Amino acid sequence: MMHGYGGFGGFGFMGIFSMVIWLVILIVIIYFLFMFIRDFGSKNSITKTGKNHALNILKERYARGEITKEEYLSMKNDLEN
């Protein structure tokens, strides 16, 4: 005779189902915490390499003649501030 959640001391389908639900909830919480920490760090500090990369692209555009000296200086000023 089976009582409760399908036998096995209450560790039947409902027990496994509730464990899966709690595991999914835990994984979702950990995922969002990880994403929040990663985004928080990247938004609050612009790395020097990121600025250097943008300045290098700007220098290349100026060297190829895609932008004028005035545009170059204006954009450079925007990037440095």
CSV table of C-alpha atoms in Angstrom, one decimal:
chain,number,residue,atom,x,y,z
A,1,MET,CA,0.0,0.0,0.0
A,2,MET,CA,1.5,3.4,-1.0
A,3,HIS,CA,0.8,6.5,1.0
A,4,GLY,CA,1.9,10.1,0.6
A,5,TYR,CA,3.8,11.1,-2.6
A,6,GLY,CA,3.9,7.8,-4.3
A,7,GLY,CA,5.9,5.6,-1.9
A,8,PHE,CA,9.7,5.5,-1.2
A,9,GLY,CA,9.2,7.5,2.0
A,10,GLY,CA,7.7,10.5,0.2
A,11,PHE,CA,10.4,10.6,-2.4
A,12,GLY,CA,8.4,9.9,-5.5
A,13,PHE,CA,7.4,12.0,-8.5
A,14,MET,CA,6.4,15.0,-6.4
A,15,GLY,CA,9.7,14.9,-4.4
A,16,ILE,CA,11.8,14.8,-7.6
A,17,PHE,CA,9.6,17.5,-9.2
A,18,SER,CA,10.0,19.9,-6.3
A,19,MET,CA,13.8,19.3,-6.2
A,20,VAL,CA,14.0,20.1,-9.9
A,21,ILE,CA,11.9,23.3,-9.4
A,22,TRP,CA,14.2,24.5,-6.6
A,23,LEU,CA,17.3,23.7,-8.6
A,24,VAL,CA,16.0,25.7,-11.5
A,25,ILE,CA,15.2,28.6,-9.2
A,26,LEU,CA,18.7,28.5,-7.7
A,27,ILE,CA,20.3,28.4,-11.2
A,28,VAL,CA,18.3,31.4,-12.3
A,29,ILE,CA,19.2,33.4,-9.2
A,30,ILE,CA,22.9,32.6,-9.6
A,31,TYR,CA,22.7,33.5,-13.3
A,32,PHE,CA,21.2,36.9,-12.6
A,33,LEU,CA,23.6,37.6,-9.8
A,34,PHE,CA,26.5,36.8,-12.1
A,35,MET,CA,25.1,39.0,-14.9
A,36,PHE,CA,24.5,41.9,-12.5
A,37,ILE,CA,28.1,41.7,-11.1
A,38,ARG,CA,29.6,41.5,-14.5
A,39,ASP,CA,27.5,44.4,-15.9
A,40,PHE,CA,28.1,46.5,-12.8
A,41,GLY,CA,31.9,46.2,-13.1
A,42,SER,CA,31.9,47.0,-16.8
A,43,LYS,CA,29.6,50.0,-16.6
A,44,ASN,CA,31.4,51.7,-13.8
A,45,SER,CA,34.9,51.6,-15.1
A,46,ILE,CA,35.9,52.4,-18.7
A,47,THR,CA,39.1,50.5,-19.2
A,48,LYS,CA,42.2,52.3,-20.6
A,49,THR,CA,42.4,49.7,-23.4
A,50,GLY,CA,38.8,50.6,-24.5
A,51,LYS,CA,39.7,54.2,-24.8
A,52,ASN,CA,43.0,53.4,-26.6
A,53,HIS,CA,41.1,51.2,-29.0
A,54,ALA,CA,38.6,53.9,-29.9
A,55,LEU,CA,41.5,56.4,-30.3
A,56,ASN,CA,43.3,54.1,-32.6
A,57,ILE,CA,40.3,53.7,-34.8
A,58,LEU,CA,39.9,57.4,-34.9
A,59,LYS,CA,43.5,57.9,-35.9
A,60,GLU,CA,43.2,55.3,-38.6
A,61,ARG,CA,40.1,57.1,-40.0
A,62,TYR,CA,42.0,60.4,-40.0
A,63,ALA,CA,45.0,58.8,-41.7
A,64,ARG,CA,42.8,57.4,-44.4
A,65,GLY,CA,41.3,60.8,-45.0
A,66,GLU,CA,37.8,59.7,-44.0
A,67,ILE,CA,37.5,62.7,-41.6
A,68,THR,CA,38.9,66.2,-41.5
A,69,LYS,CA,41.4,67.5,-38.9
A,70,GLU,CA,38.6,69.4,-37.2
A,71,GLU,CA,36.4,66.3,-37.0
A,72,TYR,CA,39.4,64.3,-35.7
A,73,LEU,CA,40.2,66.9,-33.0
A,74,SER,CA,36.5,67.2,-31.9
A,75,MET,CA,36.0,63.4,-31.7
A,76,LYS,CA,39.3,63.0,-29.9
A,77,ASN,CA,38.3,65.6,-27.4
A,78,ASP,CA,34.9,63.7,-26.9
A,79,LEU,CA,36.7,60.4,-26.3
A,80,GLU,CA,39.2,61.8,-23.8
A,81,ASN,CA,36.5,63.5,-21.7
